[in-house]
Coordinates of C-alpha atoms in Angstrom, one line a residue:
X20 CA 2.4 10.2 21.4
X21 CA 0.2 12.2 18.9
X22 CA -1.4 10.8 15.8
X23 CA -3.6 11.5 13.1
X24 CA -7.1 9.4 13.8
X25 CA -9.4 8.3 11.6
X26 CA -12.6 9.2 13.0
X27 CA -15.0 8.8 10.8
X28 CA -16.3 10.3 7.3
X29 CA -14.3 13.6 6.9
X30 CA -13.1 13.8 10.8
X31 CA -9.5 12.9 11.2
X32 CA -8.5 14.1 14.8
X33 CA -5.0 14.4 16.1
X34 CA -5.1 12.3 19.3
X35 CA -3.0 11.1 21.9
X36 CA -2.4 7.3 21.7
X37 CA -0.3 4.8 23.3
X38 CA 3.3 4.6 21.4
X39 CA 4.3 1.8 19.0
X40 CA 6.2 -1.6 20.6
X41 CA 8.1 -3.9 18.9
X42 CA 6.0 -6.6 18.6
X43 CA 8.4 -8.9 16.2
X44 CA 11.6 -9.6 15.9
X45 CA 12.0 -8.2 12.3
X46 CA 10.3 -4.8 13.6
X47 CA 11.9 -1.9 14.4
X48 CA 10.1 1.7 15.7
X49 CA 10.9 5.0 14.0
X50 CA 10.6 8.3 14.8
X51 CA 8.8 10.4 12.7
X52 CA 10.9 12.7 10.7
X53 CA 8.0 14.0 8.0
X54 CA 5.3 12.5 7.1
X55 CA 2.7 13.2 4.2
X56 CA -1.0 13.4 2.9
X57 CA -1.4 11.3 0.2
X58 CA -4.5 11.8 -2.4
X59 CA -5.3 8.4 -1.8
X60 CA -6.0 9.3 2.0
X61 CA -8.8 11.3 0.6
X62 CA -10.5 8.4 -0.2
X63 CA -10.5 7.1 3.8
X64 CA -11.5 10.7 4.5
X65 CA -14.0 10.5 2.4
X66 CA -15.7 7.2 3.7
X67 CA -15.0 5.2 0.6
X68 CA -12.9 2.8 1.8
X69 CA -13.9 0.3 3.6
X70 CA -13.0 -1.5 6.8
X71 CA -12.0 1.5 8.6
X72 CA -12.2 1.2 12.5
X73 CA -12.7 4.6 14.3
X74 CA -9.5 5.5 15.6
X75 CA -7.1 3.8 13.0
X76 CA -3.6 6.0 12.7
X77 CA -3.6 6.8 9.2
X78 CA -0.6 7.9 6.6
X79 CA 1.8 6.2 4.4
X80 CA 4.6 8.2 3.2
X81 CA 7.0 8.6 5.8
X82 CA 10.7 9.2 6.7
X83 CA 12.0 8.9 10.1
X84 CA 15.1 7.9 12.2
X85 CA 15.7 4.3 13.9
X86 CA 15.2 4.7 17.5
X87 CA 14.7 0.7 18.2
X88 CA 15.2 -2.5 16.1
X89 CA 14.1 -5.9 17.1
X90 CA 16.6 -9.3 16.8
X91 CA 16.7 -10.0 14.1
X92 CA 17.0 -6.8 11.9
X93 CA 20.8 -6.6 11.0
X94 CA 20.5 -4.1 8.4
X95 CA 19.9 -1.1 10.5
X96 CA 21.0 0.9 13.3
X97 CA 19.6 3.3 15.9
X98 CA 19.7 6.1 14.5
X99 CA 19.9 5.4 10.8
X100 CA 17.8 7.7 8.7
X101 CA 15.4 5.9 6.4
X102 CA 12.2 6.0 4.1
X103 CA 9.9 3.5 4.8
X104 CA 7.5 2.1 1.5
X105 CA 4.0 2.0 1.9
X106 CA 3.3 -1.6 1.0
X107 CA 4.5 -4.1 3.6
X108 CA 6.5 -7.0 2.3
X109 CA 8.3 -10.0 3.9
X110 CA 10.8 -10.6 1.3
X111 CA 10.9 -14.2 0.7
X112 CA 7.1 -15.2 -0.7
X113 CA 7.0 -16.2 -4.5
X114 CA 5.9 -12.0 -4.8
X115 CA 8.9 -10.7 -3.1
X116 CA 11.5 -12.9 -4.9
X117 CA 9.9 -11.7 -8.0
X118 CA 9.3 -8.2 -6.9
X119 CA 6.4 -7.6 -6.8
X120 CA 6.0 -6.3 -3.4
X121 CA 2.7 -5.0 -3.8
X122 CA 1.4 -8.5 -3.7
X123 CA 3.5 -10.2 -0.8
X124 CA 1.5 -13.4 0.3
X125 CA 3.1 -12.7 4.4
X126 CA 2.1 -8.9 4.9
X127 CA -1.6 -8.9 5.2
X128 CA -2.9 -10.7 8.8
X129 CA -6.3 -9.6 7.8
X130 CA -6.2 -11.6 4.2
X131 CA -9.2 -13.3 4.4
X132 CA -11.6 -10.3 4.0
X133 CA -9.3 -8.9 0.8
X134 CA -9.7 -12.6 -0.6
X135 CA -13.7 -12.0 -0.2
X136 CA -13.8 -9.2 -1.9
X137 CA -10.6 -9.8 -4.5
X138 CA -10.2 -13.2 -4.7
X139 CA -6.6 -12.8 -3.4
X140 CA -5.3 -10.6 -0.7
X141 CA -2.5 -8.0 -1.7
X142 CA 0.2 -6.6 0.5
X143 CA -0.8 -5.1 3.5
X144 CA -0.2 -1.1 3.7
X145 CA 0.3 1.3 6.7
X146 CA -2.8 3.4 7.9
X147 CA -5.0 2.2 5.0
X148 CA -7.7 -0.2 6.3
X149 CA -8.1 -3.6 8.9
X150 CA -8.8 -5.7 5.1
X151 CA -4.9 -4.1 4.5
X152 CA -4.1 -5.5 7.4
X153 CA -4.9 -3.1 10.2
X154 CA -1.3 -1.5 10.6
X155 CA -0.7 1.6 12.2
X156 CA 0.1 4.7 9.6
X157 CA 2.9 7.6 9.7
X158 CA 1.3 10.6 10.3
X159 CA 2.2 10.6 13.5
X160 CA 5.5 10.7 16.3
X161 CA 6.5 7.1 16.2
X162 CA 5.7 4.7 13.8
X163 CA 6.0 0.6 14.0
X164 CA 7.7 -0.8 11.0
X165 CA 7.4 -4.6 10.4
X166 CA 9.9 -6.5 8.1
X167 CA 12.4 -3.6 8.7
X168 CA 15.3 -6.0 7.8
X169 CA 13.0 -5.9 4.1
X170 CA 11.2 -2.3 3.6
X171 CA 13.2 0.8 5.0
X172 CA 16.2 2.0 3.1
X173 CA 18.7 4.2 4.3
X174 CA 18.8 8.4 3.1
X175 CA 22.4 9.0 2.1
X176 CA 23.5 12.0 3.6
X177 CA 23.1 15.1 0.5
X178 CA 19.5 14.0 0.2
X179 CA 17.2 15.8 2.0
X180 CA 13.9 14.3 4.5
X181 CA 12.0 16.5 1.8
X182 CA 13.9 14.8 -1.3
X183 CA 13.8 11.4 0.2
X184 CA 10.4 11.4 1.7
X185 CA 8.2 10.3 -1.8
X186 CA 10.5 7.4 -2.2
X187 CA 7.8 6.7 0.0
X188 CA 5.3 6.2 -2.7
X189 CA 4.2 8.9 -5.1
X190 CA 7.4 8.8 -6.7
X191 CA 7.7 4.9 -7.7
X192 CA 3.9 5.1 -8.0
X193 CA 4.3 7.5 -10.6
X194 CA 7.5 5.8 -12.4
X195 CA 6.1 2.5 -12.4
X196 CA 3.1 3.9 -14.2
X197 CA 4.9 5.3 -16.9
X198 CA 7.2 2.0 -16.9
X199 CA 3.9 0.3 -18.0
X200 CA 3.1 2.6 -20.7
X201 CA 6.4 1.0 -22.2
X202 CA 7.5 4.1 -23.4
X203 CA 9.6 4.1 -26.6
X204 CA 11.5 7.3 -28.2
X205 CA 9.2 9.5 -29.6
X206 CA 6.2 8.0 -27.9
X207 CA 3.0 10.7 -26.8
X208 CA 1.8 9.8 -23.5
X209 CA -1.2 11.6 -22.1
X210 CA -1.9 11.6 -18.4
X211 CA -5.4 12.4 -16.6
X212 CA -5.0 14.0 -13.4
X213 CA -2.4 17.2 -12.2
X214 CA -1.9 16.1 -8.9
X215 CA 1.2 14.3 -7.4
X216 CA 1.1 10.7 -9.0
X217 CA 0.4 12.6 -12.3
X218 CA 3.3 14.8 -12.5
X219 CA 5.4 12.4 -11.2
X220 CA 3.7 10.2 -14.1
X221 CA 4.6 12.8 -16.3
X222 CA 8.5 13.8 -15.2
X223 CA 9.2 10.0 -15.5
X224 CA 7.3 9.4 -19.0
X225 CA 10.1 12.4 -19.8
X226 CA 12.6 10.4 -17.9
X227 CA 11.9 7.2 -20.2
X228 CA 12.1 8.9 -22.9
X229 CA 8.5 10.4 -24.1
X230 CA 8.9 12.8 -26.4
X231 CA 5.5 14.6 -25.7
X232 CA 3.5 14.1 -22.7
X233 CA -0.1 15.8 -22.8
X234 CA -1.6 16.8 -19.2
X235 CA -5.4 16.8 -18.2
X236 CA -7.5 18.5 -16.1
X237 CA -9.5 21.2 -14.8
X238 CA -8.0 22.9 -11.9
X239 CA -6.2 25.8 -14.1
X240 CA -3.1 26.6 -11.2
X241 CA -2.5 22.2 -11.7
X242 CA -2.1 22.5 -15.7
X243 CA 0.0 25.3 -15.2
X244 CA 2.7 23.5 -12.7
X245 CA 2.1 20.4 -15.0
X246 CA 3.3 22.6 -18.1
X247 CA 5.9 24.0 -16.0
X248 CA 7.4 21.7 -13.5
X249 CA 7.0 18.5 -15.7
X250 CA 7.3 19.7 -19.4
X251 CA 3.8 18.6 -20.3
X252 CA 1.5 20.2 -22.8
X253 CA -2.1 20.8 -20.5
X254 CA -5.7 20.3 -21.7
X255 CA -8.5 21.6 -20.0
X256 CA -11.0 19.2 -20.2
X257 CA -13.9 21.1 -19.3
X258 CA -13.0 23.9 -22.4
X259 CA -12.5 21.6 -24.9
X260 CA -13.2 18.3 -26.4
X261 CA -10.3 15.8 -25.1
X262 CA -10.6 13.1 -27.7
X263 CA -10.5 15.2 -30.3
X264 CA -8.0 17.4 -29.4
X265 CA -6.0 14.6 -28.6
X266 CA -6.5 14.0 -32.3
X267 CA -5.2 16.8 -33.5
X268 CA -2.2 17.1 -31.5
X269 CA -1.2 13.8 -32.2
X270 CA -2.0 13.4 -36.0
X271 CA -4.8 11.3 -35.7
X272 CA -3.3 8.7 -34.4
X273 CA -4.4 9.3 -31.0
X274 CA -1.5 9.2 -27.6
X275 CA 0.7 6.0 -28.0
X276 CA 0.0 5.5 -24.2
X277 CA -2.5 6.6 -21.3
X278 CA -2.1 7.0 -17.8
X279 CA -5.0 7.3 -15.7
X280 CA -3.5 9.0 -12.0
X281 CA -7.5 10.1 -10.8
X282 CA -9.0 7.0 -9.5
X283 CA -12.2 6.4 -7.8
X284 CA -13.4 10.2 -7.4
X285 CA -12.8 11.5 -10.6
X286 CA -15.6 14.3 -11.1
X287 CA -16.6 13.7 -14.6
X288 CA -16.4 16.0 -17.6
X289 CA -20.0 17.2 -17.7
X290 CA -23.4 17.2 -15.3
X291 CA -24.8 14.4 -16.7
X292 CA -21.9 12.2 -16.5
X293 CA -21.1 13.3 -12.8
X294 CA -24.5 12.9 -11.7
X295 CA -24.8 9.6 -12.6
X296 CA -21.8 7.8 -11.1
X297 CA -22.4 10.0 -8.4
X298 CA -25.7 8.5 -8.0
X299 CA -24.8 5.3 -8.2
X300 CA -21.9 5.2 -5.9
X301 CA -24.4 7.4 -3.2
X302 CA -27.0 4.3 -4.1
X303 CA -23.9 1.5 -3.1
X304 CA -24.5 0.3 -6.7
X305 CA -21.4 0.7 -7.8
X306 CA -18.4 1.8 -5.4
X307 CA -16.2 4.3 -7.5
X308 CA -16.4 6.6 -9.9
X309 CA -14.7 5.7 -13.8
X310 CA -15.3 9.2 -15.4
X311 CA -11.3 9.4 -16.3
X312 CA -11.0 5.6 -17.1
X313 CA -13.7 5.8 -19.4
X314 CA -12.1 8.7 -20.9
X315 CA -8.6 7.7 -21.0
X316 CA -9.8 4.2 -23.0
X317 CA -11.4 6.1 -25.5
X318 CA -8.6 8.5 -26.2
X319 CA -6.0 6.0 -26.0
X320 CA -4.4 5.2 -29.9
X321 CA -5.1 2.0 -31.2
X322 CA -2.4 -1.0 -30.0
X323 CA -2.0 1.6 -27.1
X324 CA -1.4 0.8 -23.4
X325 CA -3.5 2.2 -20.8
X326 CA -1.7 2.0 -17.3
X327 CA -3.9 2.8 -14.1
X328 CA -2.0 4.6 -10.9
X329 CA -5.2 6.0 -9.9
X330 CA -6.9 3.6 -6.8
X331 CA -9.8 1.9 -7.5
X332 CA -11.6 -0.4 -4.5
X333 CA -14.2 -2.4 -5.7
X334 CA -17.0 -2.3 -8.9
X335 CA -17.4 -0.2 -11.7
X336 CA -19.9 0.4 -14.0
X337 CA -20.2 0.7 -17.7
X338 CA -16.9 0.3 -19.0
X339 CA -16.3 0.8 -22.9
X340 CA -14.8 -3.0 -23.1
X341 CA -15.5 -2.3 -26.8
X342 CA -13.1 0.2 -27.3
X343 CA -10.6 -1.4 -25.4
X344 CA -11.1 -4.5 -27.3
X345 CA -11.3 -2.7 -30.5
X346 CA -8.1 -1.2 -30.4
X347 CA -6.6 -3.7 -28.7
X348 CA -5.6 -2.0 -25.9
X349 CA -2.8 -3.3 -23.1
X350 CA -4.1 -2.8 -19.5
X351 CA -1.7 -2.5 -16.6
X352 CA -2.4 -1.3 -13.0
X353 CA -1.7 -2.0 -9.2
X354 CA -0.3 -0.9 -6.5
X355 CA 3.1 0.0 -6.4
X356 CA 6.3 -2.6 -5.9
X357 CA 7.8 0.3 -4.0
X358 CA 10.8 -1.4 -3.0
X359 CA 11.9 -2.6 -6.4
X360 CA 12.1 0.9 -7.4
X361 CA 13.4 2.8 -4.8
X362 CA 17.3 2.5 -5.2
X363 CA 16.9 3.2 -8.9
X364 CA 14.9 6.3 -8.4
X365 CA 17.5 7.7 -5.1
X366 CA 20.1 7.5 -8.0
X367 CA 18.2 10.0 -10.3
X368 CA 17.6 12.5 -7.3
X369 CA 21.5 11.8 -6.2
X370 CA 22.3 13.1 -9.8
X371 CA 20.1 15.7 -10.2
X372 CA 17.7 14.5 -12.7
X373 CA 14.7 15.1 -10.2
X374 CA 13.8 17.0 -7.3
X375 CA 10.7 15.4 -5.6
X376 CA 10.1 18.1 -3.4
X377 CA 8.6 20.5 -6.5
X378 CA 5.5 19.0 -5.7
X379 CA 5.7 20.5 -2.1
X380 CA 2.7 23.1 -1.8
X381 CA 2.7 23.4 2.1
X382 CA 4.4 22.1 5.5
X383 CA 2.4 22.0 8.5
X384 CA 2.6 20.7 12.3
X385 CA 0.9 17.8 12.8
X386 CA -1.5 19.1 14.9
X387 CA -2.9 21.0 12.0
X388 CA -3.6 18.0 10.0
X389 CA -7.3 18.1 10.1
X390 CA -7.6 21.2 8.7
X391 CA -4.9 20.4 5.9
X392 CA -7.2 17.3 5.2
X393 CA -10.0 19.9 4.3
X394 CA -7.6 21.8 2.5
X395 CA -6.4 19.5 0.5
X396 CA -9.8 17.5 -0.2
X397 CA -11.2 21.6 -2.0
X398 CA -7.6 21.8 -3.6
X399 CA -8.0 25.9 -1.6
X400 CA -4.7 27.6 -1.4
X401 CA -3.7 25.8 -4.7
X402 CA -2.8 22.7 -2.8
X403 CA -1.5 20.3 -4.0
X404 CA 0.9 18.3 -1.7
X405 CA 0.9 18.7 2.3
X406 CA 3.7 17.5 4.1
X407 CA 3.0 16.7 8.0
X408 CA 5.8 18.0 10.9
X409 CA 5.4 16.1 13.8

């Protein structure tokens, strides 16, 4: 079958590789109805994640059909249409009773090197790293799934592969972060970052029941779909002073809630602060890049929550702990419990509340996929979300 490789720093080649076997009997193999490019597959193009093993199949947001189940998955059929979540849970571990699939103690084989660096290993994920367990990704034909009988859910027919297919991830990912702001009526949430996670950030902050969500960033075609698509009210951050117009609009008070959706290559708000994380992440002495965090903590009201989306991997470097301890600010971040959210979320898009596929900027073969990476990675073409045709 084809695949998207991971080659090395910004090569991703599409390759011909042997096809997926069951190799369990809670697997099952799919084919490959859509798949996407996630931002956070940026960060493996862009060499900042590590463990990567030239050749790894890369991609996590995927929808396909059945096309073989192993013995003991008796919660799907050959040719059942499902989306498949990007963290890989067993089900039954202290996490996965308690939902918190992101987390599941079974998922990982590789845990040892996540418990090096974290302490404790998290879920493993498709296409995103051997210390994430080394599995296979979907931006490909066929696509192993382990713990089928757990992970995939079924589309119902009136939902399309487009609708259905950030269920995946960017979706929940987005919901849960504005679940953690712990939104309450009239609340001001501001979010950093225009691109998927943040509008989805920003359409479910509406959905909880925000009254004003705030959008910022720098790329002028984002703010406007963020101001159109998702209701928000955009800020560019390079022609204006975010904290205190986040004053002003808010009273002085300052947003009620944050939501930092940028992650570990945020580009800073001016020379000198780009240059030196860039610097220091170049020099391996710190791994990502806080320019948004920083930010974000500052702006956020006092007795605020700030609630991270955006991925960070590893060490940071000076943090304004006194602000956050000053105001007594609520942190909340992870990755995603995908699975606890995605029958919830399929009920909004059955009645009409949301339309995932707004964030659709282009659909391309597979075979183009390289050249969509570069794409995406210079935001050209006012990309913001490339889906994948196999």
């Amino acid at each position: 079958m084809r695949a998207v490789c991971w080659m090395g720093k910004h090569d991703v080649q599409v390759r011909e590789v042997p096809d997926p076997k069951i190799l369990n009997s809670r697997d099952c193999i799919i084919k490959v109805k859509l798949s996407a490019i996630c931002g956070s597959d940026l960060h493996l193009y862009d060499g900042y994640i590590p463990t990567m093993q030239e050749g790894d199949i890369i991609g996590h947001e995927v929808i396909g059909e059945v096309v073989e189940i192993g013995n003991e998955v008796d919660n799907l059929t050959v040719g059942d249409r499902v989306v498949i979540p990007f963290p890989i849970a067993c089900g039954s571990c202290h996490y996965c009773k308690h939902e918190q699939h992101a987390l599941c103690d079974n998922s990982n084989p590789n845990a040892h090197m996540a418990e090096a660096a974290y302490g404790y290993s998290p879920a493993g994920i498709f296409g995103y790293s051997h210390m994430l367990g080394g599995y296979a990704g979907g931006q490909a034909e066929y696509m192993r799934v382990p713990f089928a009988d757990v992970g995939p859910m079924k589309v119902p027919d009136g939902v399309t592969d487009e609708q259905a297919l950030f269920l995946s991830d960017i979706f929940p990912t987005g919901y849960q972060a504005a679940l953690n702001c712990n939104i309450k009526s009239g609340d001001t949430v501001a979010v950093w970052g225009c691109g998927p996670v943040g509008l989805f950030a920003m359409k479910s902050a509406k959905l909880l029941g925000a009254e004003r969500v705030i959008a910022i960033d720098h790329v002028p075609e984002r703010l406007e779909k963020a101001r159109r698509d998702a209701d928000a009210e955009p800020l560019h951050f390079e022609k204006t002073s975010v904290l205190s117009e986040l004053k002003e609009m808010t009273g002085g008070r300052g947003p009620d809630a944050v939501i930092e959706a940028v992650g570990m290559e945020a580009h800073g708000f001016n020379a000198a602060d780009h240059f030196y994380d860039k610097a220091k992440q170049t020099l391996r002495l710190e791994t990502d890049r806080p320019n948004a965090l920083r930010q974000a903590i500052q702006a956020c009201g006092k007795g605020g929550t700030v609630s991270i989306p955006g991925v960070y991997g590893g060490i940071i470097d000076k943090m304004p702990m006194g602000a956050a301890f000053g105001k007594g600010l609520t942190f909340k971040m992870g990755q995603t419990h995908v699975q606890r959210f995605m029958n919830k979320l399929m009920g909004h898009i059955e009645d009409g509340d949301i339309d995932p596929s707004f964030i659709i900027s282009h659909r391309v073969p597979l075979v183009e996929a390289p050249a969509a990476y570069e794409m995406f990675k210079h935001k050209r073409n006012n990309c913001i979300k490339v889906v994948l045709h196999p």
